[in-house]
PDB file of C-alpha atoms in Angstrom:
ATOM      1  CA  GLY K 424     -10.483   6.834   9.772  1.00  0.00           C
ATOM      2  CA  ALA K 425     -10.874   3.097  10.177  1.00  0.00           C
ATOM      3  CA  VAL K 426      -8.251   1.215  12.154  1.00  0.00           C
ATOM      4  CA  VAL K 427      -6.461  -1.925  11.071  1.00  0.00           C
ATOM      5  CA  SER K 428      -4.052  -3.605  13.436  1.00  0.00           C
ATOM      6  CA  GLN K 429      -1.438  -6.290  12.850  1.00  0.00           C
ATOM      7  CA  HIS K 430       0.320  -8.595  15.238  1.00  0.00           C
ATOM      8  CA  PRO K 431       3.155  -9.267  15.729  1.00  0.00           C
ATOM      9  CA  SER K 432       4.951  -6.151  14.506  1.00  0.00           C
ATOM     10  CA  TRP K 433       8.164  -8.082  14.149  1.00  0.00           C
ATOM     11  CA  VAL K 434       9.181 -11.696  14.382  1.00  0.00           C
ATOM     12  CA  ILE K 435      12.400 -13.636  14.026  1.00  0.00           C
ATOM     13  CA  CYS K 436      12.214 -17.331  13.354  1.00  0.00           C
ATOM     14  CA  LYS K 437      14.405 -20.225  12.334  1.00  0.00           C
ATOM     15  CA  SER K 438      14.360 -21.566   8.811  1.00  0.00           C
ATOM     16  CA  GLY K 439      11.759 -24.288   8.399  1.00  0.00           C
ATOM     17  CA  THR K 440       9.352 -23.031  11.022  1.00  0.00           C
ATOM     18  CA  SER K 441       5.922 -21.503  10.420  1.00  0.00           C
ATOM     19  CA  VAL K 442       4.878 -18.008  11.397  1.00  0.00           C
ATOM     20  CA  LYS K 443       1.370 -16.631  11.787  1.00  0.00           C
ATOM     21  CA  ILE K 444       0.526 -12.961  11.349  1.00  0.00           C
ATOM     22  CA  GLU K 445      -2.837 -11.603  12.420  1.00  0.00           C
ATOM     23  CA  CYS K 446      -4.696  -8.684  10.875  1.00  0.00           C
ATOM     24  CA  ARG K 447      -7.703  -7.188  12.615  1.00  0.00           C
ATOM     25  CA  SER K 448     -10.113  -4.459  11.655  1.00  0.00           C
ATOM     26  CA  LEU K 449     -10.797  -2.800  14.997  1.00  0.00           C
ATOM     27  CA  ASP K 450     -13.757  -0.557  14.367  1.00  0.00           C
ATOM     28  CA  PHE K 451     -15.392  -1.882  11.227  1.00  0.00           C
ATOM     29  CA  GLN K 452     -16.214  -5.133   9.500  1.00  0.00           C
ATOM     30  CA  ALA K 453     -14.106  -6.105   6.545  1.00  0.00           C
ATOM     31  CA  THR K 454     -15.428  -8.732   4.171  1.00  0.00           C
ATOM     32  CA  THR K 455     -12.241  -8.360   2.178  1.00  0.00           C
ATOM     33  CA  MET K 456      -8.696  -7.883   3.368  1.00  0.00           C
ATOM     34  CA  PHE K 457      -5.555  -7.636   1.300  1.00  0.00           C
ATOM     35  CA  TRP K 458      -2.096  -8.940   2.071  1.00  0.00           C
ATOM     36  CA  TYR K 459       0.910  -7.096   0.671  1.00  0.00           C
ATOM     37  CA  ARG K 460       4.622  -7.759   0.879  1.00  0.00           C
ATOM     38  CA  GLN K 461       7.329  -5.162   0.611  1.00  0.00           C
ATOM     39  CA  PHE K 462      11.000  -5.887   0.063  1.00  0.00           C
ATOM     40  CA  PRO K 463      13.502  -3.131   0.862  1.00  0.00           C
ATOM     41  CA  LYS K 464      13.320  -0.174  -1.504  1.00  0.00           C
ATOM     42  CA  GLN K 465      10.593  -1.840  -3.556  1.00  0.00           C
ATOM     43  CA  SER K 466       6.900  -1.234  -3.983  1.00  0.00           C
ATOM     44  CA  LEU K 467       4.162  -2.980  -2.082  1.00  0.00           C
ATOM     45  CA  MET K 468       3.269  -6.132  -3.957  1.00  0.00           C
ATOM     46  CA  LEU K 469      -0.196  -7.589  -3.566  1.00  0.00           C
ATOM     47  CA  MET K 470       0.060 -11.215  -2.508  1.00  0.00           C
ATOM     48  CA  ALA K 471      -3.544 -12.216  -2.068  1.00  0.00           C
ATOM     49  CA  THR K 472      -7.077 -11.067  -1.453  1.00  0.00           C
ATOM     50  CA  SER K 473      -8.623 -12.565   1.651  1.00  0.00           C
ATOM     51  CA  ASN K 474     -12.387 -13.110   1.514  1.00  0.00           C
ATOM     52  CA  GLU K 475     -14.392 -13.750   4.658  1.00  0.00           C
ATOM     53  CA  GLY K 476     -15.828 -17.237   4.657  1.00  0.00           C
ATOM     54  CA  SER K 477     -14.221 -18.334   1.408  1.00  0.00           C
ATOM     55  CA  LYS K 478     -10.874 -19.120  -0.104  1.00  0.00           C
ATOM     56  CA  ALA K 479      -8.317 -16.428  -0.688  1.00  0.00           C
ATOM     57  CA  THR K 480      -7.451 -15.280  -4.182  1.00  0.00           C
ATOM     58  CA  TYR K 481      -3.729 -15.368  -4.807  1.00  0.00           C
ATOM     59  CA  GLU K 482      -1.754 -13.239  -7.226  1.00  0.00           C
ATOM     60  CA  GLN K 483       0.285 -14.868  -9.917  1.00  0.00           C
ATOM     61  CA  GLY K 484       3.527 -16.226  -8.605  1.00  0.00           C
ATOM     62  CA  VAL K 485       2.425 -16.429  -4.969  1.00  0.00           C
ATOM     63  CA  GLU K 486       2.407 -19.976  -3.601  1.00  0.00           C
ATOM     64  CA  LYS K 487      -0.915 -20.604  -1.899  1.00  0.00           C
ATOM     65  CA  ASP K 488       0.424 -23.637  -0.058  1.00  0.00           C
ATOM     66  CA  LYS K 489       3.233 -21.586   1.400  1.00  0.00           C
ATOM     67  CA  PHE K 490       1.245 -18.513   2.341  1.00  0.00           C
ATOM     68  CA  LEU K 491      -1.894 -19.781   4.015  1.00  0.00           C
ATOM     69  CA  ILE K 492      -4.627 -17.227   4.464  1.00  0.00           C
ATOM     70  CA  ASN K 493      -7.626 -17.656   6.698  1.00  0.00           C
ATOM     71  CA  HIS K 494     -10.412 -15.094   6.992  1.00  0.00           C
ATOM     72  CA  ALA K 495     -12.707 -16.722   9.497  1.00  0.00           C
ATOM     73  CA  SER K 496     -14.514 -13.615  10.686  1.00  0.00           C
ATOM     74  CA  LEU K 497     -15.367 -10.132   9.486  1.00  0.00           C
ATOM     75  CA  THR K 498     -12.664  -8.623  11.665  1.00  0.00           C
ATOM     76  CA  LEU K 499      -9.786 -11.083  11.442  1.00  0.00           C
ATOM     77  CA  SER K 500      -7.583 -12.433   8.687  1.00  0.00           C
ATOM     78  CA  THR K 501      -4.428 -14.453   9.287  1.00  0.00           C
ATOM     79  CA  LEU K 502      -1.420 -15.082   7.091  1.00  0.00           C
ATOM     80  CA  THR K 503       0.703 -18.118   7.912  1.00  0.00           C
ATOM     81  CA  VAL K 504       4.101 -18.393   6.288  1.00  0.00           C
ATOM     82  CA  THR K 505       4.749 -22.127   6.302  1.00  0.00           C
ATOM     83  CA  SER K 506       8.248 -23.604   6.351  1.00  0.00           C
ATOM     84  CA  ALA K 507       9.747 -20.153   6.196  1.00  0.00           C
ATOM     85  CA  HIS K 508      13.105 -19.617   4.516  1.00  0.00           C
ATOM     86  CA  PRO K 509      15.458 -16.613   4.523  1.00  0.00           C
ATOM     87  CA  GLU K 510      14.095 -15.425   1.183  1.00  0.00           C
ATOM     88  CA  ASP K 511      10.684 -15.019   2.847  1.00  0.00           C
ATOM     89  CA  SER K 512      12.138 -12.308   5.057  1.00  0.00           C
ATOM     90  CA  SER K 513      10.121  -9.216   4.254  1.00  0.00           C
ATOM     91  CA  PHE K 514       7.676  -6.625   5.519  1.00  0.00           C
ATOM     92  CA  TYR K 515       4.139  -8.033   5.380  1.00  0.00           C
ATOM     93  CA  ILE K 516       1.286  -5.557   5.459  1.00  0.00           C
ATOM     94  CA  CYS K 517      -2.422  -6.193   5.563  1.00  0.00           C
ATOM     95  CA  SER K 518      -5.115  -3.772   4.545  1.00  0.00           C
ATOM     96  CA  ALA K 519      -8.860  -3.472   4.352  1.00  0.00           C
ATOM     97  CA  ASN K 520     -11.475  -0.988   3.316  1.00  0.00           C
ATOM     98  CA  ASP K 521     -14.608  -0.001   5.099  1.00  0.00           C
ATOM     99  CA  ARG K 522     -17.951   0.303   3.347  1.00  0.00           C
ATOM    100  CA  GLN K 523     -17.183   3.806   2.081  1.00  0.00           C
ATOM    101  CA  GLY K 524     -13.856   2.797   0.673  1.00  0.00           C
ATOM    102  CA  ALA K 525     -15.042  -0.328  -1.052  1.00  0.00           C
ATOM    103  CA  ASN K 526     -15.438   1.357  -4.414  1.00  0.00           C
ATOM    104  CA  THR K 527     -12.808   4.036  -4.089  1.00  0.00           C
ATOM    105  CA  GLY K 528      -9.781   1.935  -3.415  1.00  0.00           C
ATOM    106  CA  GLU K 529      -9.020   3.797  -0.215  1.00  0.00           C
ATOM    107  CA  LEU K 530      -7.400   1.211   1.972  1.00  0.00           C
ATOM    108  CA  PHE K 531      -6.560   1.285   5.644  1.00  0.00           C
ATOM    109  CA  PHE K 532      -3.292  -0.438   6.334  1.00  0.00           C
ATOM    110  CA  GLY K 533      -2.044  -2.246   9.361  1.00  0.00           C
ATOM    111  CA  GLU K 534       1.257  -1.345  10.960  1.00  0.00           C
ATOM    112  CA  GLY K 535       3.041  -4.107   9.105  1.00  0.00           C
ATOM    113  CA  SER K 536       4.937  -7.144  10.337  1.00  0.00           C
ATOM    114  CA  ARG K 537       8.668  -7.470   9.824  1.00  0.00           C
ATOM    115  CA  LEU K 538       9.609 -11.112   9.336  1.00  0.00           C
ATOM    116  CA  THR K 539      13.229 -12.188   9.574  1.00  0.00           C
ATOM    117  CA  VAL K 540      14.022 -15.818   8.870  1.00  0.00           C
ATOM    118  CA  LEU K 541      17.427 -16.966  10.049  1.00  0.00           C
TER     119      LEU K 541
ATOM    120  CA  ASP Z1055       5.957  -5.502 -15.614  1.00  0.00           C
ATOM    121  CA  GLN Z1056       5.859  -2.384 -13.458  1.00  0.00           C
ATOM    122  CA  GLN Z1057       2.563  -0.744 -14.393  1.00  0.00           C
ATOM    123  CA  VAL Z1058       2.991   2.130 -11.957  1.00  0.00           C
ATOM    124  CA  LYS Z1059       6.384   3.787 -11.808  1.00  0.00           C
ATOM    125  CA  GLN Z1060       7.904   6.416  -9.629  1.00  0.00           C
ATOM    126  CA  ASN Z1061      11.207   7.186 -11.272  1.00  0.00           C
ATOM    127  CA  SER Z1062      12.633   9.332  -8.513  1.00  0.00           C
ATOM    128  CA  PRO Z1063      13.635   7.238  -5.514  1.00  0.00           C
ATOM    129  CA  SER Z1064      14.285  10.357  -3.473  1.00  0.00           C
ATOM    130  CA  LEU Z1065      13.550  14.082  -3.325  1.00  0.00           C
ATOM    131  CA  SER Z1066      14.933  16.730  -1.009  1.00  0.00           C
ATOM    132  CA  VAL Z1067      13.362  20.184  -0.561  1.00  0.00           C
ATOM    133  CA  GLN Z1068      13.603  23.110   1.815  1.00  0.00           C
ATOM    134  CA  GLU Z1069      10.903  23.773   4.351  1.00  0.00           C
ATOM    135  CA  GLY Z1070       8.297  26.145   2.960  1.00  0.00           C
ATOM    136  CA  ARG Z1071       9.023  25.303  -0.656  1.00  0.00           C
ATOM    137  CA  ILE Z1072       6.956  23.138  -2.963  1.00  0.00           C
ATOM    138  CA  SER Z1073       7.472  19.381  -3.206  1.00  0.00           C
ATOM    139  CA  ILE Z1074       6.486  17.726  -6.465  1.00  0.00           C
ATOM    140  CA  LEU Z1075       6.334  13.946  -6.594  1.00  0.00           C
ATOM    141  CA  ASN Z1076       5.774  12.273  -9.930  1.00  0.00           C
ATOM    142  CA  CYS Z1077       4.185   9.030 -11.012  1.00  0.00           C
ATOM    143  CA  ASP Z1078       3.715   7.409 -14.420  1.00  0.00           C
ATOM    144  CA  TYR Z1079       1.508   4.503 -15.370  1.00  0.00           C
ATOM    145  CA  THR Z1080       1.209   2.275 -18.388  1.00  0.00           C
ATOM    146  CA  ASN Z1081      -2.177   0.598 -18.000  1.00  0.00           C
ATOM    147  CA  SER Z1082      -4.828   2.748 -19.678  1.00  0.00           C
ATOM    148  CA  MET Z1083      -7.511   0.821 -17.790  1.00  0.00           C
ATOM    149  CA  PHE Z1084      -6.579   2.529 -14.531  1.00  0.00           C
ATOM    150  CA  ASP Z1085      -9.275   4.992 -13.583  1.00  0.00           C
ATOM    151  CA  TYR Z1086      -8.567   5.793  -9.971  1.00  0.00           C
ATOM    152  CA  PHE Z1087      -5.315   6.991  -8.479  1.00  0.00           C
ATOM    153  CA  LEU Z1088      -4.209   7.390  -4.898  1.00  0.00           C
ATOM    154  CA  TRP Z1089      -1.249   8.662  -2.946  1.00  0.00           C
ATOM    155  CA  TYR Z1090      -0.162   7.044   0.291  1.00  0.00           C
ATOM    156  CA  LYS Z1091       2.390   8.242   2.802  1.00  0.00           C
ATOM    157  CA  LYS Z1092       4.543   5.831   4.769  1.00  0.00           C
ATOM    158  CA  TYR Z1093       6.817   6.289   7.751  1.00  0.00           C
ATOM    159  CA  PRO Z1094       9.487   3.663   8.566  1.00  0.00           C
ATOM    160  CA  ALA Z1095       8.160   0.486  10.194  1.00  0.00           C
ATOM    161  CA  GLU Z1096       4.569   1.617   9.765  1.00  0.00           C
ATOM    162  CA  GLY Z1097       1.841   0.813   7.294  1.00  0.00           C
ATOM    163  CA  PRO Z1098       0.949   3.362   4.606  1.00  0.00           C
ATOM    164  CA  THR Z1099      -1.712   5.965   5.300  1.00  0.00           C
ATOM    165  CA  PHE Z1100      -4.048   7.334   2.669  1.00  0.00           C
ATOM    166  CA  LEU Z1101      -3.322  10.900   1.619  1.00  0.00           C
ATOM    167  CA  ILE Z1102      -5.346  11.945  -1.401  1.00  0.00           C
ATOM    168  CA  SER Z1103      -6.944  10.437  -4.483  1.00  0.00           C
ATOM    169  CA  ILE Z1104      -8.257  11.399  -7.895  1.00  0.00           C
ATOM    170  CA  SER Z1105     -10.687   9.857 -10.329  1.00  0.00           C
ATOM    171  CA  SER Z1106      -9.861   9.739 -14.016  1.00  0.00           C
ATOM    172  CA  ILE Z1107     -12.805  12.020 -14.755  1.00  0.00           C
ATOM    173  CA  LYS Z1108     -10.930  14.838 -13.043  1.00  0.00           C
ATOM    174  CA  ASP Z1109      -7.587  16.435 -13.684  1.00  0.00           C
ATOM    175  CA  LYS Z1110      -7.059  18.009 -10.289  1.00  0.00           C
ATOM    176  CA  ASN Z1111      -7.981  17.367  -6.696  1.00  0.00           C
ATOM    177  CA  GLU Z1112      -6.973  19.559  -3.805  1.00  0.00           C
ATOM    178  CA  ASP Z1113      -6.988  18.942  -0.067  1.00  0.00           C
ATOM    179  CA  GLY Z1114      -5.287  21.564   2.045  1.00  0.00           C
ATOM    180  CA  ARG Z1115      -1.580  21.619   1.269  1.00  0.00           C
ATOM    181  CA  PHE Z1116      -1.873  18.600  -1.020  1.00  0.00           C
ATOM    182  CA  THR Z1117      -2.906  18.723  -4.667  1.00  0.00           C
ATOM    183  CA  VAL Z1118      -2.889  15.853  -7.116  1.00  0.00           C
ATOM    184  CA  PHE Z1119      -2.801  16.511 -10.849  1.00  0.00           C
ATOM    185  CA  LEU Z1120      -3.706  13.922 -13.461  1.00  0.00           C
ATOM    186  CA  ASN Z1121      -2.697  14.053 -17.115  1.00  0.00           C
ATOM    187  CA  LYS Z1122      -4.440  11.119 -18.743  1.00  0.00           C
ATOM    188  CA  SER Z1123      -2.998  11.649 -22.201  1.00  0.00           C
ATOM    189  CA  ALA Z1124       0.503  11.455 -20.762  1.00  0.00           C
ATOM    190  CA  LYS Z1125      -0.455   8.753 -18.239  1.00  0.00           C
ATOM    191  CA  HIS Z1126       1.149  10.875 -15.593  1.00  0.00           C
ATOM    192  CA  LEU Z1127       0.139  12.165 -12.204  1.00  0.00           C
ATOM    193  CA  SER Z1128       1.872  14.320  -9.671  1.00  0.00           C
ATOM    194  CA  LEU Z1129       1.469  15.228  -6.033  1.00  0.00           C
ATOM    195  CA  HIS Z1130       2.208  18.791  -5.000  1.00  0.00           C
ATOM    196  CA  ILE Z1131       2.808  19.669  -1.380  1.00  0.00           C
ATOM    197  CA  VAL Z1132       2.959  23.354  -0.575  1.00  0.00           C
ATOM    198  CA  PRO Z1133       4.298  24.598   1.690  1.00  0.00           C
ATOM    199  CA  SER Z1134       6.423  21.586   2.581  1.00  0.00           C
ATOM    200  CA  GLN Z1135       7.015  20.882   6.257  1.00  0.00           C
ATOM    201  CA  PRO Z1136       9.632  18.704   7.978  1.00  0.00           C
ATOM    202  CA  GLY Z1137       6.831  16.410   9.158  1.00  0.00           C
ATOM    203  CA  ASP Z1138       6.089  15.626   5.522  1.00  0.00           C
ATOM    204  CA  SER Z1139       9.346  13.680   5.331  1.00  0.00           C
ATOM    205  CA  ALA Z1140       8.285  10.126   4.474  1.00  0.00           C
ATOM    206  CA  VAL Z1141       8.040   7.693   1.596  1.00  0.00           C
ATOM    207  CA  TYR Z1142       5.209   8.539  -0.790  1.00  0.00           C
ATOM    208  CA  PHE Z1143       3.598   5.782  -2.832  1.00  0.00           C
ATOM    209  CA  CYS Z1144       1.494   6.309  -5.904  1.00  0.00           C
ATOM    210  CA  ALA Z1145      -1.188   3.647  -6.464  1.00  0.00           C
ATOM    211  CA  ALA Z1146      -3.768   2.913  -9.133  1.00  0.00           C
ATOM    212  CA  SER Z1147      -6.844   0.773  -9.584  1.00  0.00           C
ATOM    213  CA  TRP Z1148      -9.490   0.209 -12.239  1.00  0.00           C
ATOM    214  CA  GLY Z1149     -13.135  -0.567 -12.561  1.00  0.00           C
ATOM    215  CA  THR Z1150     -14.441  -3.252 -10.275  1.00  0.00           C
ATOM    216  CA  SER Z1151     -10.958  -4.029  -8.991  1.00  0.00           C
ATOM    217  CA  GLY Z1152     -11.776  -1.397  -6.409  1.00  0.00           C
ATOM    218  CA  SER Z1153      -9.273  -1.848  -3.666  1.00  0.00           C
ATOM    219  CA  ARG Z1154      -6.943  -4.094  -5.612  1.00  0.00           C
ATOM    220  CA  LEU Z1155      -4.241  -1.501  -5.900  1.00  0.00           C
ATOM    221  CA  THR Z1156      -1.060  -1.472  -7.940  1.00  0.00           C
ATOM    222  CA  PHE Z1157       1.679   0.507  -6.232  1.00  0.00           C
ATOM    223  CA  GLY Z1158       4.703   2.367  -7.499  1.00  0.00           C
ATOM    224  CA  GLU Z1159       8.119   1.914  -5.935  1.00  0.00           C
ATOM    225  CA  GLY Z1160       7.831   4.951  -3.714  1.00  0.00           C
ATOM    226  CA  THR Z1161       9.730   8.243  -3.408  1.00  0.00           C
ATOM    227  CA  GLN Z1162      11.527   9.223  -0.225  1.00  0.00           C
ATOM    228  CA  LEU Z1163      10.759  12.879   0.473  1.00  0.00           C
ATOM    229  CA  THR Z1164      13.032  14.760   2.845  1.00  0.00           C
ATOM    230  CA  VAL Z1165      12.026  18.256   3.891  1.00  0.00           C
ATOM    231  CA  ASN Z1166      14.934  20.131   5.425  1.00  0.00           C
ATOM    232  CA  PRO Z1167      14.301  22.773   8.114  1.00  0.00           C
TER     233      PRO Z1167
END
């Protein structure tokens, strides 16, 4: 299947700093990528839909000025957590679908990025 | 508002027996359902899916059943293997939302040797 890769896999930062997470589709082009967040023992919550060449679409309750998403190319989307605070500590996962999965909902997920804000 | 619910946070079965994971949904607009498997510190991987026009889909040891009237689906794994031990997420989507999935909370499956 298609491969999606995230970097870094884990990051620890001080409160107030910004952290950037990269999501790459390695063997296919993804016009749309999705960013999810998972808190311990909870479901994956969709944060935003990242569209190549245009603004991201954020889910209700997600602060677009705090979670900056850039999808500058068909293979790369970035999520920047600005002025991170301890409550932003979570597991951030990106996903994308290839052409075949576009209508089926079959997503390929990255490995996830564990963010810990001290 | 949790539109997709997995009421059992955990399930433990013996190797070789059947594992049945359940999922309920409330949004009648959902027309496509998927199961994902997730190991610790990794992203989920797609397992099997079913369209609302079907009531069963089978792929090797994995079978998904859909009961639209009850808004319920289940994943059957038979025979269960220790390598199946993981968290299983049920997900749903509808119409043109395509890949915009709504996930359940997940069920931790443990298959004991």
